[in-house]
Coordinates of N, CA, C and O in Angstrom, one line a residue:
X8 N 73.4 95.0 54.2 CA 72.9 94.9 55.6 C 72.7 93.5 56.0 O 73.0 93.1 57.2
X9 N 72.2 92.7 55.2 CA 71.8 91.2 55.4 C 72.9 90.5 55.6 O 72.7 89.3 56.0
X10 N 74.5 91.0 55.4 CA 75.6 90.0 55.6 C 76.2 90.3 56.8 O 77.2 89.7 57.2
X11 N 75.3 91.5 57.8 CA 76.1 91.9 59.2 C 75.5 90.5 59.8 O 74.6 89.8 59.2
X12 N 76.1 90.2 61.0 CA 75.4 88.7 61.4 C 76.1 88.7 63.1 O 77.2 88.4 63.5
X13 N 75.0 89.0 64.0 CA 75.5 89.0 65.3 C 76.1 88.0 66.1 O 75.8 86.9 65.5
X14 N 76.6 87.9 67.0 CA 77.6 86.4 68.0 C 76.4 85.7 68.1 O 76.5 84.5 68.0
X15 N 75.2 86.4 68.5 CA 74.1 85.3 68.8 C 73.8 84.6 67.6 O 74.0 83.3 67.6
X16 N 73.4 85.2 66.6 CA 73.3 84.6 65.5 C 74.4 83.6 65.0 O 74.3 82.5 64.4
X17 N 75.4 84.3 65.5 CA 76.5 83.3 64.7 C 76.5 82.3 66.3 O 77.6 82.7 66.3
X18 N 76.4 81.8 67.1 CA 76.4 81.3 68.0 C 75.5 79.9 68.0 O 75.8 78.7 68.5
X19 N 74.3 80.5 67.3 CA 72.9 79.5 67.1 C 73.1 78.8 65.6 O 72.5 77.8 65.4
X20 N 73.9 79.3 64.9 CA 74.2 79.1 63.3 C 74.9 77.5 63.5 O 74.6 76.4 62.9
X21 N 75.9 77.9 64.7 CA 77.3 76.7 64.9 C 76.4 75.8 65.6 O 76.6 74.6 65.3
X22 N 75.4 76.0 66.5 CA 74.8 74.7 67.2 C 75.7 73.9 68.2 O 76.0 72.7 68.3
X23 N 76.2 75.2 68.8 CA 77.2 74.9 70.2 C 76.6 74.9 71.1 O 77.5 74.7 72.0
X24 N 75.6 75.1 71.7 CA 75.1 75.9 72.6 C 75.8 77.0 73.3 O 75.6 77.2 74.5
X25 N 76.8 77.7 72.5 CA 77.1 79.0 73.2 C 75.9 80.2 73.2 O 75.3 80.6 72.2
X26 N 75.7 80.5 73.9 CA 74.9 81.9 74.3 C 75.6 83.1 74.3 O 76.8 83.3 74.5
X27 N 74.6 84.1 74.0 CA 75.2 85.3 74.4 C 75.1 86.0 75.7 O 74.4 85.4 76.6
X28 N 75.7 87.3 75.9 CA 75.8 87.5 77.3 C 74.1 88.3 77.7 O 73.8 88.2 78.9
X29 N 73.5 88.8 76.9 CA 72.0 89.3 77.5 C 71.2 87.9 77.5 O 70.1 88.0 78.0
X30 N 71.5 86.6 77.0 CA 70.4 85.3 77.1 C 70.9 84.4 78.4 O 70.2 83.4 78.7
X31 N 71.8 84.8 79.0 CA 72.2 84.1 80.0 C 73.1 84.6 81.1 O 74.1 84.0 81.5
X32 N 72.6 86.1 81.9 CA 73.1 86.8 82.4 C 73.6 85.9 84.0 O 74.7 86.3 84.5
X33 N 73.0 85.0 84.4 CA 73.1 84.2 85.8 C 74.4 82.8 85.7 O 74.7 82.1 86.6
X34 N 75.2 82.9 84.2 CA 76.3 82.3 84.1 C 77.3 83.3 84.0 O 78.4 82.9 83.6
X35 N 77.1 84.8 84.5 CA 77.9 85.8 84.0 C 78.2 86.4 85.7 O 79.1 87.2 85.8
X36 N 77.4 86.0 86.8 CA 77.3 86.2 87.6 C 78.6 85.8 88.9 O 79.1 84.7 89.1
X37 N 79.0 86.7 89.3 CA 80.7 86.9 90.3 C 80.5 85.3 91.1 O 81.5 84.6 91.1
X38 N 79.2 84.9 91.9 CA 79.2 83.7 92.5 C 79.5 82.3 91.7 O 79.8 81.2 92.3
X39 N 79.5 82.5 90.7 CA 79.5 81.4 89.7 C 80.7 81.6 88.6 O 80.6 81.1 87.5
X40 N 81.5 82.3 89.0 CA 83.1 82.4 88.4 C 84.2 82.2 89.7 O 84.6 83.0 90.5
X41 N 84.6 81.0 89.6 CA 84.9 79.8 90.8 C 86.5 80.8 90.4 O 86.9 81.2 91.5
X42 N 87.4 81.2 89.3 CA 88.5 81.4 89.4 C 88.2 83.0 89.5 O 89.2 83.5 89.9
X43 N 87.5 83.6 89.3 CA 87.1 85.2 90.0 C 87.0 85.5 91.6 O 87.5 86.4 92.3
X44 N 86.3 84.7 91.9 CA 85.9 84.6 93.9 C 87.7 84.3 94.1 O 88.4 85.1 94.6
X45 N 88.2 83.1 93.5 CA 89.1 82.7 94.1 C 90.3 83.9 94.4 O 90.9 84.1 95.5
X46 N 90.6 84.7 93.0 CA 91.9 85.5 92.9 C 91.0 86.9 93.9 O 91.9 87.7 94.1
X47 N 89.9 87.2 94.3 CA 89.2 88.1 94.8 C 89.7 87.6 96.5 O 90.3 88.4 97.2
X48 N 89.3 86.5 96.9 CA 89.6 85.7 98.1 C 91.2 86.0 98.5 O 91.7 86.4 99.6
X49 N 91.9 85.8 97.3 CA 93.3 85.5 97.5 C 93.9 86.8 97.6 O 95.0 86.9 98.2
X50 N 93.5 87.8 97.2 CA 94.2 89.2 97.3 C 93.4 90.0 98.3 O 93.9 91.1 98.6
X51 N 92.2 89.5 99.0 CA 92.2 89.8 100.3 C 92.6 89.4 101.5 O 92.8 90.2 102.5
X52 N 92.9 88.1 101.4 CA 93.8 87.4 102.5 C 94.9 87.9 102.1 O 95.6 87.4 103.0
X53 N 95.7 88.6 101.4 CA 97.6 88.9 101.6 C 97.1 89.7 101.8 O 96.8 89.3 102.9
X54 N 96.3 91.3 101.7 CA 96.0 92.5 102.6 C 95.9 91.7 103.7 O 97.0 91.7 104.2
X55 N 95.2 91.2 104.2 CA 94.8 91.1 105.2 C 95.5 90.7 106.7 O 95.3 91.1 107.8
X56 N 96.6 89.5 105.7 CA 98.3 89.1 106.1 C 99.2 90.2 106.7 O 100.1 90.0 107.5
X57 N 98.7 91.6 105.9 CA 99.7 92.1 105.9 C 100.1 92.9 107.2 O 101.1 93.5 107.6
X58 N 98.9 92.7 107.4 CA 98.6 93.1 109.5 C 99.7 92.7 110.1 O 100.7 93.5 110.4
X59 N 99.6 91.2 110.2 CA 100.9 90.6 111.1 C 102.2 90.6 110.5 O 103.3 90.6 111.1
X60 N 102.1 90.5 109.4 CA 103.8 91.0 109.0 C 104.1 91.8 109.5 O 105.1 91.9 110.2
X61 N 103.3 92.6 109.3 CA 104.0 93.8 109.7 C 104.0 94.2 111.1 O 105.0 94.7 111.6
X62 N 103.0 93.9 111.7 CA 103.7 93.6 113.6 C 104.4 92.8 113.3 O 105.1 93.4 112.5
X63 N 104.9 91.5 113.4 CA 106.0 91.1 113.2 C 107.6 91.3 113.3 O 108.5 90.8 113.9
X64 N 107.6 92.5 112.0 CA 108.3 93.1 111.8 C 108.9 94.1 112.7 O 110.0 94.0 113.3
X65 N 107.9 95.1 112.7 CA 108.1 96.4 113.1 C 107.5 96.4 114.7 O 107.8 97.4 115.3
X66 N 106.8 95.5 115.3 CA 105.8 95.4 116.7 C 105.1 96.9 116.9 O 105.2 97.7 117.8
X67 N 104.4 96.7 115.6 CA 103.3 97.5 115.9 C 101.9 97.4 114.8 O 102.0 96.9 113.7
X68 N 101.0 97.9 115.2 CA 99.9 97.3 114.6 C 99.2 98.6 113.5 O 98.6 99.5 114.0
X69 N 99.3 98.4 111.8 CA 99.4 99.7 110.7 C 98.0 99.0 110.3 O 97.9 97.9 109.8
X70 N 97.0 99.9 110.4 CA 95.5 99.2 109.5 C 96.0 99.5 108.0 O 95.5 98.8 107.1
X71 N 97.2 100.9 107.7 CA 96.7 100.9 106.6 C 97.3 100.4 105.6 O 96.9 100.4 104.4
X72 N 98.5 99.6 106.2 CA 99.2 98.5 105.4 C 97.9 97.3 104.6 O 98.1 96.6 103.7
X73 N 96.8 97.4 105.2 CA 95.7 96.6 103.7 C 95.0 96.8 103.0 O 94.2 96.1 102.5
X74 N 95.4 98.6 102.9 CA 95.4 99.2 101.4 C 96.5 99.7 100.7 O 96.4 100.2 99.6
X75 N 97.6 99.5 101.3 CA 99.1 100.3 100.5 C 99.7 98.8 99.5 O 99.6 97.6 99.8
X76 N 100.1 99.2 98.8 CA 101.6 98.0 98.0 C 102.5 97.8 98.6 O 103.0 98.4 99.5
X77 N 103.2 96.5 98.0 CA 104.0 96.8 98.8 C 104.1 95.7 99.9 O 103.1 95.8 100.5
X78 N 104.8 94.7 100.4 CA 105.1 94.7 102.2 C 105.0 92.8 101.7 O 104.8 92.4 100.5
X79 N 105.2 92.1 102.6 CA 104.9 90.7 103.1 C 103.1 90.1 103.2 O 102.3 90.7 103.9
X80 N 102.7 89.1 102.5 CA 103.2 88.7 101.2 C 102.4 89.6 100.2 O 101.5 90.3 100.6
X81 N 102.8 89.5 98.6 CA 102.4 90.2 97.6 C 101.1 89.5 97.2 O 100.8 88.4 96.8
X82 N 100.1 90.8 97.3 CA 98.6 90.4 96.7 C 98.0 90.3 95.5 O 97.0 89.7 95.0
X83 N 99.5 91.6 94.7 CA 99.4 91.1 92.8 C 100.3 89.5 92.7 O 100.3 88.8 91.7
X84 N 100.8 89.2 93.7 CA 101.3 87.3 93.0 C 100.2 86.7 94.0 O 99.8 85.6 93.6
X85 N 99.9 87.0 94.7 CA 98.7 86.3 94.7 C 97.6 86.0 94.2 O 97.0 84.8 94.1
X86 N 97.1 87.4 93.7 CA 95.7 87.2 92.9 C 96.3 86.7 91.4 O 95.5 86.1 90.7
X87 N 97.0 87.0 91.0 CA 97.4 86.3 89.9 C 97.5 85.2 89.6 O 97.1 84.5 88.6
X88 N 98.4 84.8 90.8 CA 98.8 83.2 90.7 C 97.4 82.0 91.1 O 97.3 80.8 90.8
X89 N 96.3 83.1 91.9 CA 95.4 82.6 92.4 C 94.3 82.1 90.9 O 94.0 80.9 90.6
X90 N 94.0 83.1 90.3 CA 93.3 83.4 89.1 C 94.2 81.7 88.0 O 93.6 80.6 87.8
X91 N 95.1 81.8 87.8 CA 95.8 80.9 86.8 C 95.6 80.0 86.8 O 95.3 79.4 85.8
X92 N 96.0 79.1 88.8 CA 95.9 77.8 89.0 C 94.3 77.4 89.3 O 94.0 76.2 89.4
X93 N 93.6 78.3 89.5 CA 91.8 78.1 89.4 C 91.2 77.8 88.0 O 90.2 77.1 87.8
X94 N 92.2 78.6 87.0 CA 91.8 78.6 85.9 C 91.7 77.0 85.1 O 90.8 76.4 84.6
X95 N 93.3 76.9 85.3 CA 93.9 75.6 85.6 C 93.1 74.1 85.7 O 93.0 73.0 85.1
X96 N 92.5 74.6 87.1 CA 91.7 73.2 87.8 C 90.4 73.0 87.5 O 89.8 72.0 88.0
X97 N 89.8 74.0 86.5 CA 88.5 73.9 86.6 C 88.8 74.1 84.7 O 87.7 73.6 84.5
X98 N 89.1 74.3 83.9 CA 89.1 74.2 82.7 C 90.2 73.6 81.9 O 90.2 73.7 80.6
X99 N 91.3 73.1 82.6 CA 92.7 72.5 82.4 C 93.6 73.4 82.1 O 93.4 74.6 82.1
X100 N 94.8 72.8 81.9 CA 95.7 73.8 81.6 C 96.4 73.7 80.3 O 97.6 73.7 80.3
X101 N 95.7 73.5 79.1 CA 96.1 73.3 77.7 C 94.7 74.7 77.0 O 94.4 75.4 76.0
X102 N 94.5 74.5 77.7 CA 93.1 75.8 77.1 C 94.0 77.4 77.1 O 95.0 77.3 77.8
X103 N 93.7 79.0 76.3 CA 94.0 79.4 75.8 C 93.9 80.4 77.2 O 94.7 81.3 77.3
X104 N 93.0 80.2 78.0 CA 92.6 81.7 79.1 C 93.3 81.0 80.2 O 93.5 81.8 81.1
X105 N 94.0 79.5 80.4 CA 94.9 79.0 81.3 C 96.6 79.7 80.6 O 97.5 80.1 81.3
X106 N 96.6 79.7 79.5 CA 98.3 80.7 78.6 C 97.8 81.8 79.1 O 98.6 82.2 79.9
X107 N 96.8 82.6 79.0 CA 96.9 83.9 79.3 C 97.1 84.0 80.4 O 97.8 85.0 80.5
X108 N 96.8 83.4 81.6 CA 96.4 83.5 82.7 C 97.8 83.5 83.3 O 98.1 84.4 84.1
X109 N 98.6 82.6 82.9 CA 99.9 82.2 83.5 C 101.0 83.5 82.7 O 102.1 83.7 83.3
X110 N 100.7 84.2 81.7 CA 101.6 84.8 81.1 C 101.1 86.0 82.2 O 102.0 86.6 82.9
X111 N 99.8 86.3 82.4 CA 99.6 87.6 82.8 C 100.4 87.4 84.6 O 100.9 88.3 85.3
X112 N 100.3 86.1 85.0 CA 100.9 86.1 86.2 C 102.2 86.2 86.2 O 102.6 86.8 87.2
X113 N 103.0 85.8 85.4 CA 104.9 86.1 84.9 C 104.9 87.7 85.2 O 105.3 88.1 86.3
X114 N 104.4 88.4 84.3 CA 104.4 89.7 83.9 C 104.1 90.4 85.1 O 105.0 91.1 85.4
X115 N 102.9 90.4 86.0 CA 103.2 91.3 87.2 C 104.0 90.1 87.9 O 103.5 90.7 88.8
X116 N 104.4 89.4 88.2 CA 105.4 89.0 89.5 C 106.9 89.7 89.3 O 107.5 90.4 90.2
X117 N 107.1 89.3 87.6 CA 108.4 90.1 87.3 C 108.6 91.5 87.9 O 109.6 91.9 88.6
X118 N 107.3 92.6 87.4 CA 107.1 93.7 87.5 C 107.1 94.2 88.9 O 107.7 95.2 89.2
X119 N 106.5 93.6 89.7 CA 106.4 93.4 91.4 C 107.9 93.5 91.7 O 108.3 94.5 92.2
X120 N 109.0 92.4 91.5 CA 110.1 91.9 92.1 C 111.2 92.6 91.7 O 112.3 92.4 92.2
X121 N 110.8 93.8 90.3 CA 111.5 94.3 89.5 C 111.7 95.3 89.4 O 112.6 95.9 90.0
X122 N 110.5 96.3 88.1 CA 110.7 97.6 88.1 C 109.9 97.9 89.4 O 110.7 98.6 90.0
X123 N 108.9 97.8 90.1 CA 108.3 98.3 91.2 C 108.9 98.5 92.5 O 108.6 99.3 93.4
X124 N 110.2 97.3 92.4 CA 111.0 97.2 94.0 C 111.8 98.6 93.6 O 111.9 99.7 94.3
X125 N 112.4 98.4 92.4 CA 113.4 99.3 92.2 C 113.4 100.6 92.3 O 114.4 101.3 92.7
X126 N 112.0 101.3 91.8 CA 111.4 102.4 91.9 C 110.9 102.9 93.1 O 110.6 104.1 93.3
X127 N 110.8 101.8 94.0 CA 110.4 101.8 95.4 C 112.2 102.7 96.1 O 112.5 103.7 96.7
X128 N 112.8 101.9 95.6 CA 114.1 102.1 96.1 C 115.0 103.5 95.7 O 115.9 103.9 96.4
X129 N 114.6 104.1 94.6 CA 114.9 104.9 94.0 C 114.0 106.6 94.9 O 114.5 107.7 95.3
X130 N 112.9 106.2 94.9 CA 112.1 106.9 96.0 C 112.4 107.6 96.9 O 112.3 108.8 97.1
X131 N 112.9 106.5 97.5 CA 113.5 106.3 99.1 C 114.5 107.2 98.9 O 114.6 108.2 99.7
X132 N 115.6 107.0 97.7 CA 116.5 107.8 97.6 C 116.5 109.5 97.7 O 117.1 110.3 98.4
X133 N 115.5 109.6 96.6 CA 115.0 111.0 96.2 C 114.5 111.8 97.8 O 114.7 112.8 98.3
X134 N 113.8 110.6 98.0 CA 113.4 111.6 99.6 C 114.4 112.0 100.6 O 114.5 113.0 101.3
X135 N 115.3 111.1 100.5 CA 117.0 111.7 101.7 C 117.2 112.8 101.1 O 117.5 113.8 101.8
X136 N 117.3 112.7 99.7 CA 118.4 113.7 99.2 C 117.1 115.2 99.3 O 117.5 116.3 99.7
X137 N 116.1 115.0 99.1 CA 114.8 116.5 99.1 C 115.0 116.8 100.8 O 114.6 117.9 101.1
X138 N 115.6 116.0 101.7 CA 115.6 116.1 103.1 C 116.8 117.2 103.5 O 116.7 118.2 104.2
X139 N 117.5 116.8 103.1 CA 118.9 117.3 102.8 C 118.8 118.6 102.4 O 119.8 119.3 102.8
X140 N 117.7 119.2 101.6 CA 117.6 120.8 101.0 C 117.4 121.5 102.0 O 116.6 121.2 102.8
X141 N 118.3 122.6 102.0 CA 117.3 123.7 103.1 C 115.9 124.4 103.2 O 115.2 124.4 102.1
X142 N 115.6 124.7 104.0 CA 114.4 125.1 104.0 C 113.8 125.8 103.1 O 112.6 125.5 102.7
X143 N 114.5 126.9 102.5 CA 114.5 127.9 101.9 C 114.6 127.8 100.4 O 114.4 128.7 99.5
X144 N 114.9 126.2 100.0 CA 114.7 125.7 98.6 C 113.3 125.0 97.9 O 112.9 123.9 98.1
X145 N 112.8 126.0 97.1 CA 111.8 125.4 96.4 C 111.2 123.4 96.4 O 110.0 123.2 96.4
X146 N 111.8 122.7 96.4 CA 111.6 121.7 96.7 C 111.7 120.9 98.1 O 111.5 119.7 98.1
X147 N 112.1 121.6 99.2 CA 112.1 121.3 100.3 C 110.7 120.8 101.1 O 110.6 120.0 102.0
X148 N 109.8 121.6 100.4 CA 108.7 121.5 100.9 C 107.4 120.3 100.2 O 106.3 120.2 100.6
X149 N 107.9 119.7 99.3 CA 107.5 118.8 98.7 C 106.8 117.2 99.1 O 107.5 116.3 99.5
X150 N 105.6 117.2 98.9 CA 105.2 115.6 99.4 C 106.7 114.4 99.3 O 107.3 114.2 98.2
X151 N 106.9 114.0 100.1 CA 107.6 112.7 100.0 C 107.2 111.6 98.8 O 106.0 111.3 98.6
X152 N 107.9 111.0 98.0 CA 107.3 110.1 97.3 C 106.9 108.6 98.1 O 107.5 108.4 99.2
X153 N 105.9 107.7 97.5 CA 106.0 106.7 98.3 C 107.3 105.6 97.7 O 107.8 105.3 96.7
X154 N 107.4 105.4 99.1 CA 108.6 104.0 98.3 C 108.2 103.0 99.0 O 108.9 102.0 98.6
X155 N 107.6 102.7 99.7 CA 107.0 101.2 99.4 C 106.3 100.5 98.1 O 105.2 100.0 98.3
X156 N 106.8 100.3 97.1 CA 105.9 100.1 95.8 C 106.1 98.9 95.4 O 105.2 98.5 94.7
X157 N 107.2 97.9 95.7 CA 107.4 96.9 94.9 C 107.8 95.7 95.6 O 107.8 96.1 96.8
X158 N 108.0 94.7 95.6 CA 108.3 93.2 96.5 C 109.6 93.0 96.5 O 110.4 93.4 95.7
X159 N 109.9 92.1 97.5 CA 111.6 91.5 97.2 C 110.8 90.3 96.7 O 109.6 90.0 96.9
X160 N 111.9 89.6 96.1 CA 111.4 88.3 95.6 C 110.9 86.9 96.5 O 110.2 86.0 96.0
X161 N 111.5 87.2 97.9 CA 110.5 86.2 98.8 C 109.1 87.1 99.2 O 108.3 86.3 99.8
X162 N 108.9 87.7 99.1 CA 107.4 88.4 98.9 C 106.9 88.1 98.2 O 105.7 87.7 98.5
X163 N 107.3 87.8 96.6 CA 106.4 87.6 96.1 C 106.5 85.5 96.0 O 105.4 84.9 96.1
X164 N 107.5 85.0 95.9 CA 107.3 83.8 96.3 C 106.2 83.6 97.5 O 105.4 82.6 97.5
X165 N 106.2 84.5 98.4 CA 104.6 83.8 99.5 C 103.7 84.2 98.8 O 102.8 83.3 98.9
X166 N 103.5 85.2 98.1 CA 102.5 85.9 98.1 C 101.6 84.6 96.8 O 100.4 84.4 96.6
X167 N 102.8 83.9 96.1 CA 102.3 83.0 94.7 C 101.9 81.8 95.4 O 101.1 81.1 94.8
X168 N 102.7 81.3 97.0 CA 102.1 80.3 97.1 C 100.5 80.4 98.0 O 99.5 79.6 98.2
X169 N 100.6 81.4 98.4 CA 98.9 81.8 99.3 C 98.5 81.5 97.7 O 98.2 80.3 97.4
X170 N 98.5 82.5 96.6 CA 97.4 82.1 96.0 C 97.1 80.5 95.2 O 96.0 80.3 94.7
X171 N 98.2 79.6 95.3 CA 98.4 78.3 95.1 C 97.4 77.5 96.2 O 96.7 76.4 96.2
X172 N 97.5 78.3 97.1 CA 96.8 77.4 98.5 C 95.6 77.4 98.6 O 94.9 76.4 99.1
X173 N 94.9 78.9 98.1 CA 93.5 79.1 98.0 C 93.0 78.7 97.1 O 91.9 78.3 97.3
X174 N 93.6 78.7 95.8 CA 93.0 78.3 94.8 C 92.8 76.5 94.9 O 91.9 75.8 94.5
X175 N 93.6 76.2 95.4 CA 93.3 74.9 96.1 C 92.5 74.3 96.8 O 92.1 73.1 96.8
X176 N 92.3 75.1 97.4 CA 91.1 74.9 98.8 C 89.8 75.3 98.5 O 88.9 75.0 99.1
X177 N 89.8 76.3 97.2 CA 88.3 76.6 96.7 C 88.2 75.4 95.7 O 87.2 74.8 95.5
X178 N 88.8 75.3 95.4 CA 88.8 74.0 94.3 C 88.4 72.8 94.8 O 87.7 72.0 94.1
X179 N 88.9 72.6 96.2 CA 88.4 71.7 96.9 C 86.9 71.7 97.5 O 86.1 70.7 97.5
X180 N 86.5 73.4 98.1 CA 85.7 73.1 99.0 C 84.2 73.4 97.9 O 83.0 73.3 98.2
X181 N 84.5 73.7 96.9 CA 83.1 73.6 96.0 C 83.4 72.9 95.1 O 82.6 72.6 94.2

């Protein structure tokens, strides 16, 4: 029993001043995680974008385009990209949670521009062809699938530089 040995323990052993998470709950705190607010900030502003795109686009005004996926610009390359380069500026970018941070941002941008557009598109498909059934066919009467799901790749290029710009500007403005 005497060889179990907890993080605090082992924390106070090394004489790092690392702490644990119940001795210092107010460094654990959302206001004081400068690259958390930031990718939080940044995937609210591309919802929020997504207003005028889409007038824009369509000249008409959809509230619920800033809760759906999907659309002009992308708020997973946003908050991703936002989280990375925050990570970046405030702890460098040779540190281990700056590689994660940038790998996990690859991984959904690919996934956004990739399997998500495609399955978006595939969707779209299935719903013409369920349109197409007669009435009288068991699947005729079926929810539509959604096919807005995934980005073209200039979607997600805006969507990576908003979070490049915020994370900038928080970096700057505290």
């Amino acid at each position: 029993m005497n060889e179990v040995m907890m993080a605090a323990d082992a924390s106070s052993l090394r004489g790092d001043g690392a702490t644990s998470f119940a001795s210092s709950p107010s460094s654990n705190l959302l206001p004081n995680n400068l690259p958390l607010l930031t990718a939080f900030l940044a995937f609210a502003l591309a919802q929020f974008l997504k207003l005028f795109t889409n007038w824009f686009k369509e000249r008409r005004w959809d509230s619920k385009r800033m809760i759906d996926s999907g659309g002009m610009p992308s708020s997973h390359s946003a908050t991703v990209t936002a989280l990375a380069v925050a990570i970046g500026l405030q702890d460098g970018m040779g540190g281990p949670a700056f590689a994660i941070a940038v790998v996990l941002a690859c991984v959904v941008m690919y996934d956004a521009s990739g399997v998500r557009l495609h399955a978006g598109r595939q969707a779209e498909l299935l719903n013409q062809i369920v349109c197409e059934f007669p009435p009288e066919h068991p699947l005729s009467s079926v929810r539509p699938l959604r096919e807005l799901l995934g980005h073209t790749p200039l979607q997600v290029v805006a969507g990576a530089l908003l979070g490049f710009i915020v994370a900038f500007l928080m970096r700057n403005s505290g």
